Coordinates of C-alpha atoms and ligand atoms in Angstrom, one line a residue:
M133 CA -10.5 -14.3 15.4
S134 CA -7.7 -15.5 13.1
A135 CA -4.9 -17.8 14.2
Y136 CA -2.5 -16.4 11.6
E137 CA -0.4 -13.3 11.5
H138 CA -1.7 -11.6 8.4
L139 CA -0.6 -8.2 6.9
I140 CA -3.8 -6.4 5.9
D141 CA -3.3 -2.9 7.2
L142 CA -0.1 -1.5 8.8
D143 CA -2.3 0.0 11.5
D144 CA -2.7 -3.5 12.9
Y145 CA 0.9 -3.6 13.9
S146 CA 2.9 -1.7 16.6
D147 CA 5.6 0.7 15.7
E148 CA 8.1 -1.8 17.2
D149 CA 6.9 -4.5 14.8
L150 CA 7.2 -2.2 11.8
D151 CA 10.6 -1.0 12.9
S152 CA 11.7 -4.6 13.3
I153 CA 10.7 -5.4 9.7
V154 CA 12.5 -2.4 8.3
T155 CA 15.6 -3.2 10.4
L156 CA 15.6 -6.8 9.2
A157 CA 15.3 -5.5 5.6
Q158 CA 18.4 -3.3 6.2
D159 CA 20.3 -6.4 7.3
I160 CA 19.2 -8.4 4.3
V161 CA 20.3 -5.5 2.0
K162 CA 23.8 -5.9 3.6
Y163 CA 24.0 -9.7 3.9
P164 CA 21.6 -11.2 1.4
R165 CA 23.4 -14.5 1.1
S166 CA 22.9 -15.3 4.8
Y167 CA 19.1 -15.5 4.2
S168 CA 19.2 -17.7 1.1
E169 CA 17.9 -20.9 2.9
R170 CA 15.6 -19.1 5.4
C171 CA 12.3 -20.3 3.8
G172 CA 13.5 -23.6 2.4
G173 CA 10.6 -26.0 1.9
K174 CA 8.0 -23.2 2.2
I175 CA 5.4 -22.4 -0.5
M176 CA 4.1 -18.9 -1.4
A177 CA 0.9 -18.5 -3.4
T178 CA 0.4 -15.2 -5.3
L179 CA -3.2 -14.6 -6.4
F180 CA -3.3 -11.4 -8.5
Y181 CA -6.8 -10.5 -9.6
E182 CA -5.5 -7.2 -10.9
P183 CA -2.4 -6.4 -13.1
S184 CA 1.0 -5.9 -11.4
T185 CA 4.7 -5.9 -12.3
R186 CA 6.5 -4.8 -9.2
T187 CA 4.5 -6.2 -6.3
Q188 CA 3.9 -9.6 -7.8
M189 CA 7.5 -10.1 -9.1
S190 CA 9.2 -8.6 -6.1
F191 CA 7.2 -11.0 -3.8
Q192 CA 8.1 -13.9 -6.1
T193 CA 11.8 -12.8 -6.2
A194 CA 11.8 -12.4 -2.4
M195 CA 10.5 -15.9 -1.8
L196 CA 12.9 -17.5 -4.4
K197 CA 15.8 -15.6 -2.7
L198 CA 14.8 -17.1 0.6
G199 CA 14.9 -20.6 -0.8
G200 CA 11.1 -21.0 -1.1
T201 CA 8.9 -22.0 -4.0
L202 CA 5.8 -20.4 -5.7
I203 CA 2.3 -21.2 -7.0
G204 CA -0.5 -18.9 -8.1
F205 CA -2.1 -16.9 -10.9
D206 CA -1.6 -13.5 -12.3
N207 CA -4.9 -13.5 -14.2
P208 CA -8.1 -14.9 -12.6
S209 CA -9.6 -15.7 -16.0
V210 CA -7.2 -18.7 -16.2
S211 CA -8.4 -20.0 -12.8
S212 CA -11.8 -21.3 -11.5
V213 CA -12.7 -17.7 -10.6
A214 CA -13.8 -17.5 -14.3
K215 CA -16.4 -20.2 -13.5
G216 CA -17.8 -18.1 -10.7
E217 CA -15.9 -19.3 -7.6
N218 CA -16.1 -16.8 -4.8
L219 CA -13.3 -15.3 -2.9
K220 CA -13.9 -17.4 0.2
D221 CA -13.7 -20.7 -1.6
T222 CA -10.6 -19.8 -3.7
T223 CA -8.9 -18.6 -0.5
K224 CA -9.8 -21.6 1.5
I225 CA -8.4 -24.0 -1.2
V226 CA -5.2 -22.1 -2.1
S227 CA -4.4 -21.3 1.6
G228 CA -4.4 -25.1 2.2
Y229 CA -1.8 -25.6 -0.5
A230 CA 0.6 -22.7 0.6
D231 CA 2.3 -21.5 3.7
I232 CA 1.7 -17.9 2.9
L233 CA -0.7 -16.2 0.4
V234 CA -0.2 -12.8 -1.3
M235 CA -3.3 -11.3 -2.8
R236 CA -4.2 -8.3 -5.0
N237 CA -7.9 -7.8 -5.7
P238 CA -9.9 -4.7 -7.0
F239 CA -12.4 -4.7 -4.1
E240 CA -11.7 -2.7 -1.0
G241 CA -11.4 -4.9 2.1
S242 CA -10.8 -8.0 0.0
A243 CA -7.6 -9.1 1.8
K244 CA -9.3 -8.8 5.2
A245 CA -12.3 -10.8 3.9
A246 CA -9.9 -13.5 2.6
A247 CA -8.0 -13.6 5.9
L248 CA -11.2 -14.3 7.8
T249 CA -11.4 -17.9 6.4
A250 CA -7.8 -18.6 5.2
C251 CA -5.7 -21.4 6.7
C252 CA -2.4 -19.6 6.2
P253 CA -1.3 -16.0 6.6
I254 CA -2.6 -13.5 4.0
I255 CA -0.6 -10.5 2.8
N256 CA -2.5 -7.6 1.2
A257 CA -0.8 -6.7 -2.0
G258 CA -3.4 -4.0 -2.8
D259 CA -7.2 -4.0 -2.2
G260 CA -8.8 -1.6 -4.8
G261 CA -8.2 2.1 -4.0
H262 CA -8.0 1.3 -0.2
L263 CA -4.5 0.1 1.0
H264 CA -1.2 -1.1 -0.2
P265 CA 0.8 -1.8 2.9
T266 CA 3.8 -3.6 1.4
Q267 CA 4.4 -0.6 -0.9
T268 CA 4.5 1.5 2.3
L269 CA 7.1 -0.9 3.8
T270 CA 9.1 -0.4 0.6
D271 CA 8.8 3.4 0.9
M272 CA 9.8 3.2 4.6
L273 CA 12.9 1.2 3.8
T274 CA 13.8 3.6 1.0
L275 CA 13.5 6.6 3.4
K276 CA 15.6 4.8 6.1
M277 CA 18.3 3.9 3.6
E278 CA 18.4 7.2 1.8
K279 CA 17.4 9.8 4.4
G280 CA 18.5 7.8 7.5
R281 CA 15.3 8.4 9.4
L282 CA 11.5 8.1 9.3
D283 CA 10.7 11.2 11.6
H284 CA 11.0 15.0 11.3
L285 CA 10.5 14.9 7.6
K286 CA 8.6 17.3 5.4
I287 CA 6.9 15.2 2.8
G288 CA 5.0 16.3 -0.3
V289 CA 2.5 13.8 -1.9
C290 CA 1.2 14.7 -5.3
G291 CA -1.4 13.4 -7.8
D292 CA -4.4 11.2 -7.2
L293 CA -4.7 11.4 -3.4
M294 CA -8.3 10.2 -3.5
N295 CA -7.8 6.9 -5.2
G296 CA -4.1 6.3 -4.5
R297 CA -3.9 3.4 -2.1
T298 CA -0.1 3.8 -1.8
V299 CA -0.6 7.3 -0.5
H300 CA -3.2 6.3 2.0
S301 CA -1.0 3.6 3.5
L302 CA 2.1 5.8 3.5
L303 CA 0.4 8.8 5.2
K304 CA -1.1 6.6 7.9
A305 CA 2.2 5.0 8.6
L306 CA 4.4 8.1 8.6
S307 CA 2.0 10.0 10.7
C308 CA 3.0 7.6 13.6
Y309 CA 6.5 9.2 13.6
E310 CA 7.2 12.4 15.5
G311 CA 7.6 15.7 13.7
N312 CA 6.5 14.6 10.2
E313 CA 4.7 17.2 8.2
F314 CA 2.7 16.6 5.0
V315 CA 1.9 18.8 1.9
L316 CA -1.0 17.3 0.0
I317 CA -0.7 18.4 -3.6
S318 CA -3.8 17.6 -5.7
T319 CA -6.8 19.0 -7.6
K320 CA -10.0 19.7 -5.6
E321 CA -11.5 16.6 -7.2
L322 CA -8.7 14.3 -6.2
R323 CA -8.2 15.5 -2.6
L324 CA -7.2 13.0 0.1
P325 CA -10.3 11.4 1.8
D326 CA -11.3 13.0 5.1
Y327 CA -10.7 9.8 7.1
I328 CA -7.0 9.9 6.3
K329 CA -6.8 13.6 7.2
D330 CA -8.5 12.8 10.5
I331 CA -5.9 10.1 11.2
I332 CA -3.0 12.4 10.4
T333 CA -4.4 15.1 12.8
K334 CA -5.3 12.5 15.5
R335 CA -1.7 11.3 15.5
G336 CA -0.3 14.8 16.1
C337 CA 1.1 15.5 12.6
K338 CA 0.4 18.6 10.5
Y339 CA -0.7 18.8 6.9
T340 CA -1.3 21.6 4.4
E341 CA -3.0 21.5 1.0
A342 CA -1.5 22.8 -2.2
F343 CA -2.6 22.9 -5.9
S344 CA 0.7 23.1 -7.6
I345 CA 4.1 21.4 -7.3
E346 CA 5.9 24.8 -7.6
E347 CA 4.3 26.2 -4.5
A348 CA 5.2 23.2 -2.4
V349 CA 8.6 21.9 -3.6
G350 CA 10.9 24.5 -2.1
D351 CA 11.5 22.9 1.3
L352 CA 10.6 19.3 1.0
D353 CA 12.7 16.3 2.2
M354 CA 10.8 14.0 -0.1
L355 CA 8.3 14.4 -3.0
Y356 CA 6.1 11.4 -3.5
M357 CA 4.6 11.5 -7.0
T358 CA 1.6 9.2 -7.9
R359 CA -0.2 8.2 -11.1
I360 CA -3.8 9.4 -11.8
Q361 CA -5.6 6.1 -11.3
R362 CA -7.5 5.8 -14.6
E363 CA -9.0 2.4 -13.6
R364 CA -10.7 4.0 -10.6
F365 CA -12.7 6.7 -12.6
A366 CA -16.3 6.3 -13.4
S367 CA -15.8 7.6 -17.0
E368 CA -13.1 8.4 -19.5
E369 CA -14.2 12.0 -19.5
E370 CA -13.6 12.4 -15.8
Y371 CA -10.2 10.8 -16.2
D372 CA -9.4 13.2 -19.1
R373 CA -10.1 16.2 -16.9
Q374 CA -7.5 15.1 -14.3
K375 CA -4.7 13.5 -16.4
N376 CA -1.5 15.5 -17.0
V377 CA -2.4 18.2 -14.4
Y378 CA 0.8 17.4 -12.5
I379 CA 4.1 16.7 -14.4
L380 CA 7.4 16.8 -12.6
D381 CA 10.1 18.1 -14.9
T382 CA 13.6 19.5 -14.7
D383 CA 12.3 23.1 -14.3
K384 CA 10.4 22.1 -11.2
M385 CA 13.3 20.0 -9.9
A386 CA 15.4 23.2 -10.1
K387 CA 13.2 24.8 -7.4
A388 CA 13.6 21.8 -5.1
P389 CA 16.3 21.4 -2.4
K390 CA 19.5 19.6 -3.4
D391 CA 18.9 16.8 -1.0
M392 CA 15.2 16.3 -1.7
I393 CA 14.4 12.7 -2.9
V394 CA 11.7 11.9 -5.4
L395 CA 9.8 8.6 -5.0
H396 CA 7.0 7.1 -7.0
P397 CA 5.4 3.7 -6.4
L398 CA 5.3 3.2 -10.2
P399 CA 4.1 2.5 -12.8
R400 CA 4.3 6.1 -14.0
V401 CA 2.4 7.4 -17.0
D402 CA 3.3 11.1 -17.7
E403 CA 3.6 12.5 -14.2
I404 CA 7.4 12.4 -14.2
A405 CA 9.1 13.5 -17.4
S406 CA 11.8 11.0 -18.4
E407 CA 14.4 13.8 -18.3
V408 CA 14.1 13.7 -14.5
D409 CA 15.4 10.1 -14.4
D410 CA 18.9 11.3 -14.8
D411 CA 18.7 13.6 -11.7
P412 CA 20.5 11.9 -8.7
R413 CA 17.5 12.8 -6.5
A414 CA 15.2 10.6 -8.6
L415 CA 15.2 7.3 -6.6
Y416 CA 12.0 5.6 -7.9
F417 CA 13.8 2.7 -9.6
K418 CA 16.0 2.1 -6.6
Q419 CA 12.9 2.3 -4.5
A420 CA 11.3 -0.6 -6.5
H421 CA 14.5 -2.7 -6.0
Y422 CA 14.4 -2.1 -2.2
G423 CA 10.9 -3.7 -2.4
V424 CA 12.4 -7.1 -2.8
Y425 CA 14.4 -6.8 0.5
V426 CA 11.5 -5.5 2.6
R427 CA 9.3 -8.2 1.3
M428 CA 11.9 -10.8 2.2
A429 CA 11.9 -9.3 5.7
L430 CA 8.1 -9.4 5.9
I431 CA 7.9 -13.1 4.7
I432 CA 10.5 -14.1 7.4
S433 CA 8.7 -12.0 10.1
I434 CA 5.3 -13.6 9.4
L435 CA 6.5 -17.2 8.9
E436 CA 8.7 -17.1 12.0
N437 CA 5.9 -15.4 14.1
R438 CA 8.1 -12.4 14.9
I439 CA 5.3 -9.8 14.6
H440 CA 1.8 -9.7 16.2
P441 CA -1.1 -7.9 14.6
L442 CA -4.4 -6.8 16.1
P443 CA -7.5 -8.9 15.5
L444 CA -9.0 -8.7 12.0
L445 CA -12.5 -7.4 12.8
K446 CA -12.5 -4.6 15.3
G447 CA -16.1 -3.5 15.3
E448 CA -19.5 -5.0 16.1
I449 CA -21.6 -7.2 13.8
I450 CA -24.8 -5.4 12.9
K451 CA -26.9 -7.8 10.8
D452 CA -29.3 -5.4 9.2
K453 CA -26.7 -2.7 8.2
H454 CA -24.8 -2.9 4.9
C455 CA -21.8 -0.9 3.7
H456 CA -22.9 1.6 0.9
N457 CA -19.6 1.6 -0.9
P458 CA -20.1 -0.3 -4.2
K459 CA -16.3 -1.0 -4.3
C460 CA -16.4 -2.7 -0.9
I461 CA -15.9 -6.5 -0.9
T462 CA -19.1 -6.9 1.1
S463 CA -21.0 -5.8 -2.1
T464 CA -19.9 -9.0 -3.9
E465 CA -19.4 -11.5 -1.1
P466 CA -22.7 -11.5 0.8
Y467 CA -21.8 -14.1 3.4
L468 CA -19.3 -11.7 5.1
P469 CA -20.3 -10.6 8.6
N470 CA -21.5 -6.9 8.5
S471 CA -19.0 -5.5 10.9
F472 CA -18.8 -1.8 11.8
K473 CA -16.4 0.3 13.9
R474 CA -17.7 3.4 15.7
S475 CA -16.1 6.8 15.0
G476 CA -18.0 9.4 17.1
D477 CA -21.6 9.1 16.0
A478 CA -20.8 7.4 12.7
L479 CA -20.4 3.8 11.8
V480 CA -17.4 2.8 9.7
C481 CA -17.2 -0.3 7.6
D482 CA -14.6 -2.7 9.1
Y483 CA -13.5 -3.8 5.6
C484 CA -13.2 -0.7 3.5
D485 CA -13.2 2.1 6.1
S486 CA -16.1 4.0 4.5
K487 CA -18.5 5.9 6.7
L488 CA -22.1 4.5 6.6
Ligands
CP92 N1 3.8 -0.1 -7.0 C1 3.1 -1.1 -7.5 O1 2.2 -1.6 -6.8 O2 3.4 -1.6 -8.8 P1 2.6 -2.7 -9.5 O3 1.2 -2.3 -9.7 O4 3.4 -2.9 -10.8 O5 2.7 -3.9 -8.6

């Protein structure tokens, strides 16, 4: 059991907690100056084992705007990780220097693993292809600011639905709101994992699947475009087969409703033609700027103990069972307890959510 209020997975928080973060972010958008000393004297560590522009810099900007200071690395090869230091030791050391630690790591479940031994709150800034909860908070603030609501929305998500951690976190969060309906636009190879479809259904929302933007775009409130995640493919050939299948251009935008908004977690490669940038419905740059405000709200909420997550490990420890997912953090950090949740007859890894 952890003594800290980490943000690993938005599922660990109540709807009230999530609403309170978004509401606080809306207030910060309106009155940013009144928050400028809120984290005076506090230190944030940002440990980025994977590249990032928006998440890393928006967290750093958020902490500086709150009056706090920063330590960390954006390339593990310049830290003692390059000498073979494991995640547990790095986390234990850095969390003793900082008041709050933001981490991105390529292994699924890595933020949860770090939180098990940290001595300050951990924020998951992306754990492999698994989750990216603070991108979802950014998307929720954008929807609230631009559409005025988080419920009764018809949402299209397009691209790499298999590997896109932003999509996984977003669908899980928005399926908690009444009346939301999802159109999953992807190739057969890059379909959404079944466990996320099960969550959508269990929470009472509907989804349909589509193979083209044209067939889906006519009655959407929001189209969420995503990048094909080159770094998650086993080979360049597999990536080449999937890249450039979906490109949003002005012809497709002409088929969309006048008030549909287009979001993208960014970075984009070719999936949105640059001609779309001039369309007033293209809000992806504004969305990235909202990310600073929602991260300010999150930092305040965690450091002031305003939100209360569920415990980190929810399953049972089964010593002789191991997760089979090679991208799971348990494959590289063997000291971690082998914890599994039950889903019907199946066991599900507590770190990466893969079925055994
Ligand atoms: N959206 C997002 O996570 O962007 P970065 O990879 O640049 O942080």
